[in-house]
XYZ file of C-alpha atoms in Angstrom:
368
model
C -80.690 -23.473 -70.505
C -83.917 -23.568 -69.187
C -85.350 -27.086 -68.932
C -88.373 -28.463 -69.337
C -88.695 -32.032 -67.983
C -89.343 -32.153 -63.867
C -87.221 -33.854 -63.131
C -85.638 -34.655 -59.159
C -82.960 -33.215 -58.421
C -80.129 -35.236 -56.101
C -79.238 -33.024 -53.436
C -79.265 -32.263 -49.875
C -80.856 -28.966 -49.837
C -83.400 -30.897 -51.387
C -84.186 -33.566 -49.490
C -84.495 -31.709 -46.707
C -87.140 -29.834 -48.176
C -88.792 -33.001 -48.576
C -88.368 -34.278 -45.053
C -89.348 -30.612 -43.576
C -92.151 -30.000 -46.004
C -94.493 -32.945 -47.229
C -95.613 -31.859 -51.551
C -99.437 -32.868 -51.585
C -100.057 -34.837 -55.307
C -99.537 -32.847 -58.626
C -102.639 -31.934 -59.792
C -104.117 -32.639 -62.726
C -101.816 -32.324 -65.555
C -102.957 -28.968 -67.703
C -105.032 -29.641 -70.413
C -104.922 -29.284 -73.773
C -106.704 -30.330 -76.545
C -109.872 -31.645 -74.494
C -110.226 -26.719 -73.723
C -113.444 -26.118 -75.453
C -114.841 -23.422 -73.177
C -113.488 -19.571 -73.329
C -114.609 -16.759 -70.511
C -116.812 -14.720 -71.150
C -115.407 -11.268 -69.809
C -117.525 -9.773 -66.658
C -116.371 -5.936 -67.389
C -116.820 -4.520 -70.696
C -113.304 -3.415 -72.637
C -114.883 -1.190 -74.693
C -115.882 1.265 -71.701
C -112.378 1.930 -70.055
C -111.965 5.747 -68.155
C -108.719 7.061 -67.095
C -108.113 7.243 -63.550
C -104.964 8.726 -63.880
C -102.068 9.436 -65.525
C -98.271 9.979 -65.766
C -97.386 7.842 -63.164
C -93.375 7.292 -62.446
C -93.552 3.212 -62.914
C -96.352 2.463 -60.968
C -96.313 -0.965 -59.067
C -98.388 -1.663 -56.342
C -103.124 -1.040 -56.218
C -104.376 -1.408 -52.493
C -107.694 0.019 -51.486
C -108.800 1.956 -48.511
C -111.377 1.568 -47.139
C -113.868 4.169 -48.149
C -112.882 2.952 -51.569
C -109.973 5.122 -52.527
C -107.083 4.258 -54.116
C -103.653 3.787 -52.950
C -100.513 3.265 -55.794
C -96.409 2.993 -55.119
C -94.079 3.962 -57.241
C -91.132 1.937 -57.808
C -88.619 4.291 -58.602
C -89.968 7.440 -56.632
C -90.458 5.549 -53.464
C -93.829 7.319 -53.342
C -97.554 6.084 -52.374
C -100.579 8.172 -54.196
C -104.224 8.280 -53.305
C -106.240 8.009 -55.877
C -109.708 8.307 -56.571
C -112.069 8.322 -59.520
C -112.974 12.189 -60.778
C -109.349 13.263 -58.904
C -105.610 13.831 -59.768
C -103.707 11.471 -57.679
C -101.971 12.632 -54.789
C -99.279 11.843 -51.919
C -99.799 10.511 -49.000
C -96.351 9.089 -47.511
C -92.838 8.430 -49.233
C -90.573 5.771 -47.871
C -87.740 6.829 -46.363
C -85.740 3.311 -46.953
C -86.174 2.336 -50.302
C -83.239 2.246 -52.579
C -84.299 1.043 -56.473
C -82.367 -0.676 -58.745
C -83.097 -2.367 -61.979
C -86.552 -4.608 -61.384
C -86.004 -3.517 -57.189
C -87.524 -0.290 -55.722
C -91.466 -0.046 -54.231
C -93.359 -2.259 -54.911
C -96.583 -4.257 -53.574
C -99.087 -2.857 -51.056
C -101.665 -3.916 -49.256
C -104.045 -2.739 -46.237
C -103.834 -3.817 -43.573
C -107.902 -6.064 -42.660
C -108.121 -4.080 -39.209
C -107.293 -0.275 -40.859
C -110.853 0.875 -38.813
C -108.297 0.105 -35.890
C -104.908 0.294 -37.008
C -104.390 2.368 -39.775
C -101.715 0.031 -41.198
C -100.171 0.156 -45.068
C -97.812 -3.009 -45.533
C -95.037 -2.247 -48.237
C -92.657 -4.678 -50.296
C -89.649 -2.882 -51.008
C -85.643 -2.520 -52.108
C -84.028 -1.591 -48.773
C -79.981 -0.827 -49.161
C -79.328 -5.063 -48.127
C -82.668 -6.776 -48.665
C -86.216 -6.505 -49.597
C -88.426 -6.148 -47.325
C -91.513 -5.804 -45.701
C -92.481 -2.465 -43.692
C -95.871 -1.154 -41.858
C -96.792 2.285 -41.287
C -98.920 4.513 -40.877
C -100.024 7.194 -43.723
C -97.671 10.607 -43.629
C -95.521 12.602 -44.971
C -92.574 10.982 -43.643
C -94.398 8.077 -42.120
C -92.406 5.813 -39.285
C -92.068 2.142 -41.003
C -91.808 -0.481 -38.712
C -89.936 -3.446 -40.723
C -92.463 -6.396 -39.625
C -90.171 -9.482 -42.263
C -86.766 -8.132 -43.680
C -83.366 -10.674 -44.947
C -85.212 -11.141 -48.588
C -82.782 -11.478 -50.662
C -82.140 -8.811 -53.147
C -80.926 -8.204 -57.059
C -81.660 -6.106 -59.885
C -83.788 -8.732 -60.865
C -86.120 -11.785 -59.282
C -87.453 -9.441 -56.594
C -91.041 -10.690 -56.558
C -92.954 -7.980 -54.514
C -96.585 -8.687 -53.948
C -98.146 -8.795 -51.160
C -101.121 -9.771 -50.110
C -104.135 -10.212 -47.026
C -105.226 -13.815 -47.895
C -109.052 -14.324 -46.831
C -107.710 -16.415 -43.436
C -106.532 -12.851 -42.436
C -102.181 -13.472 -42.644
C -99.763 -11.452 -45.014
C -99.319 -13.694 -48.421
C -95.505 -12.575 -49.864
C -94.461 -13.529 -53.070
C -90.765 -13.668 -53.829
C -88.101 -14.262 -56.721
C -84.931 -16.536 -56.434
C -82.629 -12.786 -56.644
C -80.878 -14.423 -59.423
C -80.036 -16.776 -57.740
C -81.712 -20.218 -59.167
C -80.275 -22.634 -56.186
C -82.812 -20.067 -53.283
C -85.872 -21.429 -54.714
C -84.977 -25.458 -53.518
C -83.134 -24.319 -50.142
C -85.574 -23.539 -47.870
C -84.083 -21.935 -45.200
C -84.044 -18.788 -47.258
C -87.104 -17.174 -47.694
C -85.874 -16.240 -52.112
C -87.967 -17.995 -54.419
C -90.961 -18.397 -52.130
C -94.216 -17.577 -51.201
C -94.741 -16.550 -47.511
C -97.564 -16.900 -44.786
C -97.121 -14.659 -42.216
C -99.173 -13.228 -39.184
C -99.646 -9.527 -39.633
C -96.496 -8.962 -37.325
C -94.583 -11.131 -39.364
C -94.107 -14.254 -37.511
C -94.603 -17.536 -38.903
C -98.181 -18.658 -39.191
C -100.336 -20.978 -37.899
C -100.848 -24.345 -40.001
C -98.032 -23.488 -42.297
C -96.273 -26.492 -43.214
C -92.930 -26.219 -41.318
C -93.754 -24.698 -37.438
C -91.911 -21.774 -36.872
C -91.021 -21.086 -40.725
C -93.113 -18.748 -42.916
C -92.411 -21.006 -46.386
C -95.666 -21.752 -47.576
C -94.370 -22.762 -50.750
C -91.232 -23.508 -52.944
C -89.691 -24.000 -55.932
C -90.678 -20.283 -57.471
C -88.313 -18.307 -59.449
C -90.230 -14.885 -59.741
C -93.638 -14.704 -57.705
C -95.503 -11.760 -59.446
C -98.964 -11.796 -59.033
C -101.416 -13.748 -55.782
C -105.450 -14.030 -56.324
C -108.243 -16.060 -54.377
C -111.486 -17.421 -56.076
C -113.596 -19.874 -54.996
C -111.783 -20.780 -51.199
C -108.716 -21.260 -53.774
C -105.484 -19.209 -54.035
C -103.193 -18.649 -57.212
C -100.022 -17.577 -58.393
C -98.513 -16.327 -61.558
C -95.378 -16.557 -62.390
C -92.132 -15.573 -64.545
C -90.734 -17.987 -66.477
C -87.257 -18.502 -67.733
C -86.578 -18.205 -71.649
C -89.857 -20.679 -72.800
C -92.840 -20.547 -70.466
C -95.092 -18.285 -67.943
C -96.554 -19.661 -64.965
C -100.176 -19.863 -63.307
C -100.394 -21.641 -60.758
C -102.499 -23.303 -57.637
C -100.909 -22.457 -54.694
C -101.755 -25.421 -52.416
C -99.863 -25.536 -48.221
C -95.862 -26.878 -49.089
C -96.209 -27.378 -52.498
C -92.938 -27.091 -55.050
C -93.407 -25.673 -57.919
C -90.047 -27.060 -59.432
C -87.939 -23.792 -60.682
C -84.900 -24.504 -61.566
C -85.423 -28.270 -61.971
C -87.888 -27.333 -64.313
C -89.959 -24.380 -66.587
C -93.664 -24.929 -67.614
C -95.743 -28.426 -67.793
C -94.036 -31.864 -68.063
C -92.903 -34.471 -65.484
C -92.471 -36.378 -62.506
C -95.179 -35.992 -59.662
C -93.444 -34.803 -56.989
C -93.115 -30.576 -58.746
C -96.908 -29.548 -58.838
C -97.184 -27.962 -62.598
C -99.337 -25.479 -63.704
C -102.581 -24.933 -64.885
C -101.729 -22.103 -67.188
C -98.461 -21.644 -69.455
C -97.829 -19.348 -71.934
C -94.680 -17.995 -74.177
C -92.989 -15.737 -72.740
C -93.140 -13.449 -76.026
C -96.980 -13.925 -74.820
C -97.661 -13.035 -71.004
C -95.058 -12.157 -68.245
C -97.929 -12.155 -66.132
C -97.493 -9.832 -62.742
C -100.570 -8.824 -61.319
C -103.838 -10.923 -61.141
C -107.123 -10.785 -59.478
C -110.031 -13.667 -59.696
C -113.216 -12.278 -59.971
C -116.264 -14.734 -60.735
C -114.376 -17.875 -62.103
C -112.349 -16.273 -64.282
C -109.009 -15.494 -63.388
C -107.697 -12.577 -64.820
C -103.873 -11.574 -65.285
C -102.458 -8.698 -66.481
C -99.234 -8.761 -69.248
C -95.730 -6.992 -68.780
C -93.974 -8.506 -72.590
C -97.319 -9.342 -73.745
C -98.908 -6.539 -73.451
C -102.301 -7.415 -73.595
C -105.033 -9.617 -70.334
C -105.264 -13.105 -70.302
C -108.696 -14.296 -69.191
C -108.552 -17.534 -67.825
C -111.790 -19.873 -66.685
C -111.231 -21.366 -63.297
C -113.169 -24.992 -62.702
C -113.316 -24.132 -58.505
C -111.161 -27.309 -58.143
C -108.180 -25.479 -58.527
C -107.951 -26.400 -62.600
C -109.417 -24.572 -65.372
C -112.810 -24.410 -66.961
C -111.653 -24.128 -71.036
C -109.027 -22.037 -73.343
C -107.212 -18.492 -71.956
C -108.152 -15.382 -74.088
C -106.550 -11.971 -74.105
C -108.815 -8.331 -74.584
C -106.440 -5.005 -74.773
C -103.618 -6.257 -76.995
C -101.146 -4.014 -77.808
C -103.841 -0.938 -76.404
C -102.058 0.213 -73.338
C -98.511 -1.418 -73.983
C -97.216 -3.257 -70.708
C -99.608 -4.526 -68.153
C -98.601 -4.674 -64.702
C -101.139 -5.073 -62.434
C -105.763 -6.052 -62.672
C -107.688 -5.823 -59.354
C -111.275 -5.883 -58.986
C -112.057 -2.306 -57.403
C -114.543 -2.041 -54.802
C -116.515 -0.048 -57.185
C -117.167 -3.029 -59.311
C -115.451 -1.681 -61.413
C -111.559 -4.249 -63.164
C -108.547 -2.046 -62.455
C -106.050 -2.112 -65.060
C -102.378 -0.030 -64.437
C -99.763 0.248 -66.759
C -95.680 0.216 -67.132
C -94.407 1.607 -69.526
C -91.835 3.566 -67.739
C -90.096 0.976 -66.276
C -87.456 0.664 -69.227
C -88.389 -1.546 -71.085
C -91.523 -0.044 -72.621
C -92.543 2.278 -75.425
C -93.996 4.633 -73.085
C -97.252 7.001 -75.075
C -97.148 10.579 -73.243
C -99.887 9.557 -70.808
C -98.288 6.415 -69.445
C -97.944 4.854 -66.925
C -101.525 5.420 -66.233
C -104.199 3.333 -64.545
C -107.890 2.562 -66.338
C -110.382 1.264 -65.041
C -113.843 -1.031 -66.742
C -117.328 -0.879 -66.124
C -119.069 -4.074 -65.270
C -120.596 -5.930 -67.579
C -124.608 -5.640 -67.883
C -124.714 -9.325 -66.650
C -123.047 -8.927 -64.076
C -124.794 -6.674 -62.563
C -127.461 -7.315 -63.185
């Protein structure tokens, strides 16, 4: 049964966590009655353009410097290259992937120095763990393990990776179905990790020589930046899904708490939804709006941001039921918003064209 109060956990491991990681003050509680402003879409959701159909559980999406997209397929271990107007082509297949349940080939990221090093990064489930590898595009690429030893399970594998504005690699993990992992500072499970591109701990992390950036997460699914601030989407258990404002050393409460409320030792989410409305996976910030792709909720959520780590109004939804389960959302270098479905993941009702990638053009007010 999920807990819905934020309480302190009187365990030795938890005490160690707070001796190692300074927890910043909690943000203001989630606003409810005072919310009056809804997000104004920057994209025309009435003018979709289908870019790809017939994909097999696509998961990760990243863009190369030439504007083309790389797409990962969870179960096939394929990486496809996609250009608008052309069919996807396979450009790599990773040999170390061992898909099972929610595990497999998950997140993708392109090196900030791709023009010099040619590296693409992937998060995947291997035989004994979840790991991050890097490689250069080839039919059978040589995989270099960047970071390994992330506990795996058939559920709660996390998997989103993203290079931040600081050039460091951020990795969202899950608790691997072992709730105690989230509060244990000695495991990378149930965390957001921050590392150099070679996998070593990034300078300035809360604990020296540790890749742990934040803890207390159940299953981080989306990472996004906007206005100099970091945000993450996260699956709850049975009651609340979350969007969190991410700060160094923050403890986000799982498993002691699910959703809002309680003691200030844990950071409260800035948005919560009933799990039936969201299961938020990929996230992107465009201007002052955070977009979150909903799996179980089968909609795209728009969250207006206030520029200081909170919200400026009530979340609103678009595309409700239009494409089924939504896995990933990203702003493309073309200025369009790209959305990826996940109807063949064993939990959806796929249409004949699934899975799909659809993009939406910017509105006139945004382009003009």
